[in-house]
Amino acid sequence: MFLTGTMQINAAGHLEIGGCDAVELAKQYGTPLYIMDEALIRQNCAAYRDTLAALYPESQVAYAGKAFLTTAMCRLVAEEGLALDVASGGEIYTAHVAGFPAGRLIYHGNNKTPDEIRFALEIGVGRFVVDSMSELELLNELAAAAGKTASILIRVKPGIEAHTHHYIQTGQMDSKFGLGLADGQALAAVETALKMKHIQFIGLHCHIGSQIFDLKPFQLAVQVMMDFIQEIRKKTGALVRELDLGGGFGIRYLRDDKPHSLKEFIELIATTVKAKAAAHNLPVPKLLVEPGRSIVGEAGTTLYTVGTIKDVPGIRRYVAVDGGMTDNLRTALYEAKYEAIVANKANAPAEDKVTIAGRACESGDILIRDIELPRLERGDLLAVLCTGAYHYSMSNNYNRYPRPAVVFVRDGRSDVVVKRETYADIIRNDVIPPCFQQSV
Ligand code: LLP
């Protein structure tokens, strides 16, 4: 059976995560429910932090908050000594309210608004990752108005195509993110930044994509970026002090997925940076990585209750659960594939091939196609695995379904970190204009 982190099957034949029986969690908190294995998240943070520090002391791991962010998660990331990659005013606000040290925030985004930038300047985010020339000019102006200097990394498109779903590829030339190398835009931005009064040019950033299994594109990206650092030195005399390589390291979703070990990945990028620095006779830059999925992905499980079961004779059996594309948009967006366990009868033999359907008004709302599972009936609990990254963070209220709660589990205890939405939450921002009120 495919189990992750602290998962085990207990004496009752129930799935247990973080020492908590999933059947009990469903009773206590209802379903759908996002369950996060806190020990596994912390273990992943520590693995990144310690592996990188051992091989490359001048380094920093920044957790990519877009994968999963709540105020409690900000606290955990701060406790584990990581920096935090934020990509919107909302993410900055979450970190700020949680008391996350602003100096450890790295602020991304291809269209930061003036209000967002002002907010980021006000609380003192550590790094702005500048994505365009237009943003550079805006940032310099707003920093001047605030009487501050913004420390920046410039986001570069290294021109590398990583093998992943094309919606989550970002490093290639035809991308909305970053500034091109081949067309000279990245160099022009560096030259401009160096002349600006309210900008301090610190370094470069790139991110080639997400859920990448092949290590070669990461190595290529490092080489391209180090060559660019050399070019910058030659053409401007400026030293690039930090190199941020983004995220993208792939994880297991299916039992046959075989990602490389984290150590192999870190070793490869660390040795490539060092080798290139030596070849160019450059001081080694501070190295940053921004993992999201590989910190939280395998630590998340979504628990659903089985409802309607419908046979389409000779074709398939649809088993509908009480969630779907509203809590897991990845199936509809990327045709993502998942494994599942029947949490209340985890030891029962697989004897039925079924398709797990969501309950949204959309034919494409299918969670898992053709999966072999024990015979299911209404009320059974289905645990879909590896849903920690880009699930809660991409959840939505389509059909006005309230979003699920999120619980952290650890050592037999469970804590709500996001409350389940209520119907009242659903209409919280609805307004009936006064002129309508006579009409019912
Ligand atoms: N840094 C930057 C600048 C990013 O854009 C991303 C992800 C990361 C770091 C973290 O990448 P990770 O380690 O998680 O692969 N919604 C898609 C993934 C979109 C990734 C966006 N950027 C999905 O569900 O697969």
Coordinates of C-alpha atoms and ligand atoms in Angstrom, one line a residue:
M1 CA 0.0 0.0 0.0
F2 CA 1.2 3.5 -0.8
L3 CA 1.5 5.4 2.5
T4 CA 3.3 8.7 3.2
G5 CA 4.9 10.3 6.3
T6 CA 3.4 9.1 9.6
M7 CA 0.5 7.2 8.0
Q8 CA -0.2 3.7 9.2
I9 CA -3.1 1.3 9.4
N10 CA -4.2 0.8 13.0
A11 CA -5.6 -2.3 14.7
A12 CA -9.2 -1.3 13.7
G13 CA -8.1 -1.3 10.1
H14 CA -8.4 2.5 9.9
L15 CA -6.0 4.9 8.3
E16 CA -4.1 6.8 10.9
I17 CA -2.1 10.0 10.3
G18 CA 0.0 11.7 12.9
G19 CA -1.3 9.2 15.4
C20 CA -4.9 10.3 14.7
D21 CA -7.6 7.8 13.4
A22 CA -9.0 9.3 10.2
V23 CA -12.5 7.9 11.1
E24 CA -12.4 9.9 14.3
L25 CA -11.2 13.0 12.5
A26 CA -14.1 12.7 10.1
K27 CA -16.5 12.4 13.1
Q28 CA -14.9 15.4 14.9
Y29 CA -14.5 17.8 12.0
G30 CA -16.7 16.5 9.2
T31 CA -15.7 16.0 5.6
P32 CA -14.3 17.0 3.2
L33 CA -11.3 17.6 5.4
Y34 CA -7.7 18.5 4.6
I35 CA -5.4 16.7 7.0
M36 CA -1.8 17.8 7.2
D37 CA 0.9 15.6 8.7
E38 CA 2.8 18.2 10.7
A39 CA 5.7 15.9 11.4
L40 CA 6.3 15.2 7.7
I41 CA 6.1 18.9 6.9
R42 CA 8.7 19.7 9.6
Q43 CA 10.8 16.7 8.4
N44 CA 10.8 18.1 4.9
C45 CA 11.7 21.6 6.0
A46 CA 14.6 20.2 8.1
A47 CA 15.8 18.0 5.2
Y48 CA 16.0 21.0 2.9
R49 CA 17.5 23.2 5.5
D50 CA 20.1 20.8 6.8
T51 CA 21.1 19.2 3.4
L52 CA 21.6 22.6 1.8
A53 CA 23.5 24.0 4.8
A54 CA 25.8 21.0 4.9
L55 CA 26.8 21.3 1.2
Y56 CA 26.5 25.0 0.8
P57 CA 26.7 27.0 4.0
E58 CA 25.9 30.4 2.5
S59 CA 22.4 29.5 1.6
Q60 CA 18.7 29.9 2.5
V61 CA 15.6 27.8 1.9
A62 CA 12.5 29.8 1.3
Y63 CA 9.2 27.8 1.5
A64 CA 6.9 28.8 -1.5
G65 CA 3.7 29.8 0.3
K66 CA 1.6 29.5 -2.8
A67 CA 1.6 25.7 -2.3
F68 CA -0.2 26.0 1.1
L69 CA -0.3 29.0 3.3
T70 CA -2.2 29.8 6.5
T71 CA -1.2 31.8 9.6
A72 CA -0.3 28.5 11.4
M73 CA 1.8 27.4 8.4
C74 CA 3.7 30.8 8.6
R75 CA 4.5 30.1 12.2
L76 CA 5.8 26.6 11.4
V77 CA 8.0 27.9 8.6
A78 CA 9.4 30.6 10.9
E79 CA 10.1 28.0 13.6
E80 CA 11.9 25.8 11.2
G81 CA 14.1 28.7 10.2
L82 CA 13.1 29.0 6.6
A83 CA 12.4 32.1 4.6
L84 CA 9.0 32.5 2.9
D85 CA 8.3 33.1 -0.8
V86 CA 5.1 35.2 -1.1
A87 CA 3.4 36.1 -4.3
S88 CA 0.6 38.5 -3.5
G89 CA -0.7 41.1 -1.1
G90 CA -2.8 38.4 0.5
E91 CA 0.2 36.1 1.2
I92 CA 2.2 39.0 2.6
Y93 CA -0.7 39.9 4.8
T94 CA -1.0 36.3 6.1
A95 CA 2.7 36.2 6.9
H96 CA 2.5 39.7 8.5
V97 CA -0.5 38.8 10.7
A98 CA 1.2 35.6 11.8
G99 CA 4.2 37.6 12.9
F100 CA 6.6 36.2 10.3
P101 CA 9.8 38.2 10.1
A102 CA 9.4 40.5 7.2
G103 CA 13.1 40.5 6.4
R104 CA 12.7 36.8 5.5
L105 CA 10.0 37.4 2.9
I106 CA 10.8 37.1 -0.8
Y107 CA 8.1 38.8 -2.8
H108 CA 7.2 37.4 -6.2
G109 CA 4.6 38.2 -8.9
N110 CA 4.4 39.3 -12.5
N111 CA 2.0 42.1 -11.8
K112 CA 2.4 43.5 -8.4
T113 CA 0.0 46.4 -7.9
P114 CA 1.1 49.8 -6.5
D115 CA -0.9 49.1 -3.3
E116 CA 0.8 45.7 -2.9
I117 CA 4.2 47.2 -3.4
R118 CA 3.5 50.0 -0.9
F119 CA 2.4 47.5 1.7
A120 CA 5.5 45.3 1.1
L121 CA 7.7 48.4 1.4
E122 CA 5.9 49.5 4.6
I123 CA 6.4 46.2 6.4
G124 CA 9.9 45.8 5.0
V125 CA 9.9 42.6 3.0
G126 CA 13.5 41.3 2.5
R127 CA 13.6 40.9 -1.2
F128 CA 11.5 42.0 -4.2
V129 CA 11.8 39.7 -7.1
V130 CA 11.4 42.1 -10.0
D131 CA 9.6 40.5 -13.0
S132 CA 9.7 43.3 -15.6
M133 CA 11.2 46.6 -16.5
S134 CA 7.9 48.3 -15.8
E135 CA 7.8 46.9 -12.3
L136 CA 11.4 48.1 -11.7
E137 CA 10.5 51.6 -12.5
L138 CA 7.3 51.5 -10.4
L139 CA 9.2 50.0 -7.5
N140 CA 11.9 52.7 -7.6
E141 CA 9.3 55.4 -7.7
L142 CA 7.3 53.9 -4.8
A143 CA 10.4 53.2 -2.7
A144 CA 11.5 56.9 -3.3
A145 CA 8.0 58.1 -2.1
A146 CA 8.3 55.9 1.0
G147 CA 11.8 57.0 1.7
K148 CA 13.2 53.5 1.4
T149 CA 15.5 51.4 -0.7
A150 CA 14.1 48.1 -2.1
S151 CA 16.5 45.1 -2.2
I152 CA 15.9 43.2 -5.4
L153 CA 16.5 40.0 -7.3
I154 CA 15.8 40.2 -11.0
R155 CA 13.8 37.3 -12.4
V156 CA 15.4 35.8 -15.4
K157 CA 13.9 33.4 -18.0
P158 CA 16.8 31.0 -18.5
G159 CA 15.2 29.7 -21.7
I160 CA 14.9 26.1 -20.5
E161 CA 12.0 23.8 -21.1
A162 CA 11.4 21.5 -18.3
H163 CA 9.4 18.3 -18.8
T164 CA 6.2 18.9 -16.9
H165 CA 2.6 19.9 -17.7
H166 CA 2.9 23.0 -20.0
Y167 CA 0.6 25.0 -17.6
I168 CA 3.3 24.7 -14.9
Q169 CA 6.3 25.3 -17.1
T170 CA 7.8 28.8 -16.6
G171 CA 11.4 29.0 -17.6
Q172 CA 11.0 29.0 -21.4
M173 CA 11.3 32.1 -23.5
D174 CA 7.6 32.4 -24.3
S175 CA 6.5 32.9 -20.7
K176 CA 4.7 35.7 -18.9
F177 CA 7.3 35.4 -16.1
G178 CA 10.7 37.1 -15.9
L179 CA 13.0 38.9 -18.3
G180 CA 14.7 37.2 -21.3
L181 CA 18.4 36.4 -21.5
A182 CA 18.6 35.8 -25.2
D183 CA 16.8 39.1 -26.0
G184 CA 19.0 41.2 -23.7
Q185 CA 16.1 42.3 -21.5
A186 CA 17.5 40.8 -18.3
L187 CA 20.8 42.5 -18.7
A188 CA 19.1 45.8 -19.5
A189 CA 17.1 45.5 -16.3
V190 CA 20.3 44.8 -14.3
E191 CA 21.9 47.9 -15.8
T192 CA 18.9 50.0 -15.1
A193 CA 18.6 48.8 -11.5
L194 CA 22.3 49.5 -10.8
K195 CA 21.6 53.2 -11.7
M196 CA 18.5 53.6 -9.6
K197 CA 18.7 55.5 -6.3
H198 CA 16.1 53.5 -4.4
I199 CA 16.9 50.1 -5.7
Q200 CA 19.7 47.9 -4.3
F201 CA 20.5 45.2 -6.8
I202 CA 21.3 42.0 -4.9
G203 CA 21.0 39.1 -7.3
L204 CA 19.1 36.9 -9.7
H205 CA 16.2 34.6 -9.6
C206 CA 14.9 31.9 -12.0
H207 CA 12.2 29.2 -11.7
I208 CA 11.9 26.7 -14.5
G209 CA 8.7 25.0 -13.6
S210 CA 7.0 22.6 -11.2
Q211 CA 6.7 18.9 -10.5
I212 CA 10.0 18.2 -12.4
F213 CA 11.5 14.8 -12.0
D214 CA 14.5 15.2 -14.4
L215 CA 17.5 16.9 -12.7
K216 CA 19.1 17.9 -16.0
P217 CA 17.0 21.1 -16.5
F218 CA 18.0 22.3 -13.0
Q219 CA 21.6 21.8 -13.8
L220 CA 21.2 23.6 -17.1
A221 CA 19.5 26.5 -15.3
V222 CA 22.3 26.9 -12.9
Q223 CA 24.9 26.9 -15.7
V224 CA 23.0 29.5 -17.7
M225 CA 22.5 31.7 -14.6
M226 CA 26.2 31.4 -13.6
D227 CA 27.2 32.4 -17.1
F228 CA 24.9 35.4 -16.9
I229 CA 26.4 36.3 -13.5
Q230 CA 29.8 36.3 -15.3
E231 CA 28.4 38.4 -18.1
I232 CA 27.0 41.0 -15.6
R233 CA 30.4 41.2 -14.0
K234 CA 32.1 41.8 -17.3
K235 CA 29.7 44.3 -18.7
T236 CA 28.8 46.3 -15.5
G237 CA 31.4 45.4 -12.9
A238 CA 28.6 44.4 -10.5
L239 CA 28.8 41.3 -8.4
V240 CA 25.7 39.2 -8.1
R241 CA 25.5 38.3 -4.4
E242 CA 22.5 36.0 -4.4
L243 CA 21.2 33.3 -6.8
D244 CA 17.7 32.1 -6.2
L245 CA 16.9 28.9 -8.2
G246 CA 13.2 28.8 -7.5
G247 CA 11.3 25.6 -6.7
G248 CA 10.0 22.7 -8.9
F249 CA 11.4 19.5 -7.4
G250 CA 8.9 16.8 -8.1
I251 CA 7.1 14.6 -5.6
R252 CA 5.3 11.2 -5.5
Y253 CA 1.6 11.3 -6.3
L254 CA 1.4 7.6 -7.5
R255 CA 3.1 4.5 -6.1
D256 CA 5.3 4.2 -9.2
D257 CA 6.5 7.8 -9.2
K258 CA 10.2 7.8 -8.6
P259 CA 11.6 11.3 -7.8
H260 CA 15.3 11.6 -7.2
S261 CA 16.4 12.0 -3.6
L262 CA 16.5 15.5 -2.2
K263 CA 20.2 15.0 -1.5
E264 CA 20.9 14.2 -5.2
F265 CA 19.1 17.4 -6.2
I266 CA 20.8 19.7 -3.7
E267 CA 24.2 18.1 -4.4
L268 CA 23.8 18.6 -8.1
I269 CA 22.9 22.3 -7.9
A270 CA 25.5 23.0 -5.2
T271 CA 28.3 21.4 -7.0
T272 CA 27.3 23.0 -10.3
V273 CA 27.2 26.5 -8.8
K274 CA 30.6 25.9 -7.2
A275 CA 32.1 24.5 -10.4
K276 CA 30.9 27.4 -12.5
A277 CA 32.0 30.0 -10.0
A278 CA 35.5 28.4 -10.0
A279 CA 35.6 28.3 -13.8
H280 CA 34.6 32.0 -14.1
N281 CA 36.7 33.0 -11.1
L282 CA 33.7 34.4 -9.3
P283 CA 33.0 34.4 -5.6
V284 CA 30.2 31.9 -4.9
P285 CA 26.8 33.7 -4.6
K286 CA 24.5 33.0 -1.7
L287 CA 22.2 30.2 -2.9
L288 CA 18.5 30.2 -2.4
V289 CA 15.9 27.5 -3.3
E290 CA 12.1 27.9 -3.0
P291 CA 10.4 24.5 -2.6
G292 CA 6.7 24.5 -2.2
R293 CA 5.2 21.1 -3.3
S294 CA 8.1 19.1 -2.0
I295 CA 7.6 20.5 1.5
V296 CA 3.9 20.0 1.9
G297 CA 2.6 17.9 -1.0
E298 CA 2.9 14.4 0.4
A299 CA 2.0 15.6 3.8
G300 CA -1.6 16.4 2.8
T301 CA -4.6 14.0 2.6
T302 CA -8.1 14.9 1.7
L303 CA -10.8 12.9 3.5
Y304 CA -14.2 12.6 1.8
T305 CA -17.4 10.8 2.5
V306 CA -18.8 8.5 -0.1
G307 CA -22.4 9.4 -1.3
T308 CA -24.2 8.3 -4.4
I309 CA -22.9 5.3 -6.3
K310 CA -24.1 5.0 -9.8
D311 CA -23.6 2.2 -12.3
V312 CA -23.5 3.0 -16.0
P313 CA -24.1 -0.6 -17.2
G314 CA -21.2 -2.0 -19.2
I315 CA -19.3 1.2 -18.9
R316 CA -18.3 2.2 -15.4
R317 CA -19.3 2.7 -11.8
Y318 CA -19.3 6.3 -10.5
V319 CA -18.7 6.8 -6.8
A320 CA -19.5 10.4 -5.9
V321 CA -17.8 12.0 -2.9
D322 CA -18.7 15.2 -1.0
G323 CA -15.9 17.3 -2.6
G324 CA -14.1 17.5 -5.9
M325 CA -12.8 20.2 -8.1
T326 CA -13.8 22.8 -5.4
D327 CA -11.1 21.4 -3.1
N328 CA -8.9 19.8 -5.8
L329 CA -8.7 21.8 -8.9
R330 CA -5.6 19.9 -10.1
T331 CA -7.6 17.1 -11.7
A332 CA -9.6 19.5 -13.9
L333 CA -6.6 21.8 -14.7
Y334 CA -3.8 19.3 -15.3
E335 CA -5.5 15.9 -15.4
A336 CA -3.5 15.2 -12.3
K337 CA -3.6 11.6 -11.0
Y338 CA -4.0 10.4 -7.4
E339 CA -4.0 7.3 -5.2
A340 CA -6.6 6.7 -2.5
I341 CA -7.3 4.6 0.5
V342 CA -10.6 3.7 2.0
A343 CA -9.9 5.1 5.5
N344 CA -12.5 3.1 7.4
K345 CA -11.5 -0.3 5.8
A346 CA -8.0 0.2 4.8
N347 CA -7.1 -3.5 4.9
A348 CA -10.0 -4.7 2.8
P349 CA -8.9 -6.1 -0.6
A350 CA -9.4 -4.1 -3.8
E351 CA -12.1 -5.8 -5.7
D352 CA -13.9 -3.1 -7.6
K353 CA -12.8 -0.7 -10.4
V354 CA -14.5 2.6 -9.9
T355 CA -14.3 6.3 -10.9
I356 CA -14.4 8.8 -8.1
A357 CA -16.5 11.8 -9.1
G358 CA -16.8 15.1 -7.4
R359 CA -20.1 16.8 -6.8
A360 CA -19.7 20.0 -8.8
C361 CA -21.9 20.8 -11.8
E362 CA -19.2 20.0 -14.3
S363 CA -18.7 16.7 -16.1
G364 CA -14.9 17.2 -15.8
D365 CA -15.2 17.1 -12.0
I366 CA -13.6 13.6 -11.7
L367 CA -11.1 13.1 -8.9
I368 CA -9.8 9.6 -10.0
R369 CA -10.5 7.6 -13.0
D370 CA -10.6 3.8 -12.9
I371 CA -9.1 3.0 -9.5
E372 CA -9.2 -0.4 -7.9
L373 CA -10.6 -0.1 -4.4
P374 CA -12.5 -2.2 -1.9
R375 CA -16.2 -2.4 -2.5
L376 CA -17.6 1.0 -1.5
E377 CA -20.9 2.0 0.0
R378 CA -22.5 5.2 1.1
G379 CA -20.8 6.6 4.3
D380 CA -17.4 5.1 3.6
L381 CA -14.5 7.5 4.0
L382 CA -12.2 8.0 1.1
A383 CA -8.7 9.4 1.7
V384 CA -7.1 10.9 -1.4
L385 CA -3.3 11.1 -0.9
C386 CA -0.7 13.7 -1.6
T387 CA -3.0 16.7 -1.6
G388 CA -1.0 19.0 0.6
A389 CA 0.3 21.3 -2.2
Y390 CA -1.9 23.5 -4.4
H391 CA -5.2 22.0 -3.1
Y392 CA -6.3 24.2 -0.2
S393 CA -4.5 27.1 -1.8
M394 CA -6.4 26.6 -5.1
S395 CA -9.8 25.7 -3.5
N396 CA -12.8 27.7 -4.5
N397 CA -16.5 28.1 -3.9
Y398 CA -17.9 27.0 -7.2
N399 CA -21.6 26.0 -6.7
R400 CA -21.3 27.9 -3.4
Y401 CA -19.8 24.9 -1.6
P402 CA -18.1 26.0 1.6
R403 CA -14.4 25.3 1.7
P404 CA -13.2 22.4 3.9
A405 CA -11.5 22.8 7.2
V406 CA -7.7 22.1 7.5
V407 CA -6.3 20.2 10.5
F408 CA -2.7 19.6 11.5
V409 CA -2.2 16.2 13.1
R410 CA 0.8 15.2 15.2
D411 CA 1.5 12.7 17.9
G412 CA -2.1 11.8 18.3
R413 CA -3.5 15.3 18.5
S414 CA -5.3 17.4 15.9
D415 CA -5.6 21.1 15.7
V416 CA -7.7 23.1 13.3
V417 CA -5.6 25.6 11.4
V418 CA -8.4 26.7 9.1
K419 CA -12.0 26.5 10.1
R420 CA -14.6 25.0 7.8
E421 CA -16.5 27.6 5.9
T422 CA -20.2 28.0 6.7
Y423 CA -23.1 29.0 4.6
A424 CA -22.9 32.4 6.4
D425 CA -19.3 32.7 5.1
I426 CA -20.5 32.0 1.6
I427 CA -22.8 35.1 1.6
R428 CA -20.5 37.2 3.9
N429 CA -19.7 39.7 1.1
D430 CA -23.0 39.6 -0.7
V431 CA -25.0 42.8 -0.7
I432 CA -28.6 43.3 -1.7
P433 CA -28.8 46.9 -2.9
P434 CA -31.5 48.8 -1.0
C435 CA -33.6 49.3 -4.1
F436 CA -34.0 45.5 -4.3
Q437 CA -35.4 45.0 -0.9
Q438 CA -39.0 45.6 -1.7
S439 CA -39.1 43.0 -4.3
V440 CA -39.5 39.8 -2.2
Ligands
LLP1 N1 9.1 29.8 -6.8 C1 8.4 30.3 -7.7 C2 8.7 31.7 -8.3 C3 7.2 29.7 -8.2 O1 6.5 30.3 -9.2 C4 6.9 28.4 -7.7 C5 5.7 27.8 -8.1 C6 7.7 27.9 -6.7 C7 8.8 28.6 -6.2 C8 7.3 26.6 -6.0 O2 7.4 25.5 -6.9 P1 7.2 24.0 -6.4 O3 8.4 23.7 -5.5 O4 6.0 24.0 -5.6 O5 7.1 23.2 -7.6 N2 -0.6 24.9 -9.4 C9 0.4 24.1 -9.9 C10 1.8 24.5 -9.6 C11 2.1 25.9 -9.9 C12 3.5 26.3 -9.4 C13 3.6 27.8 -9.4 N3 4.9 28.2 -9.0 C14 0.1 22.6 -9.5 O6 -0.8 22.4 -8.8 O7 0.8 21.7 -10.0

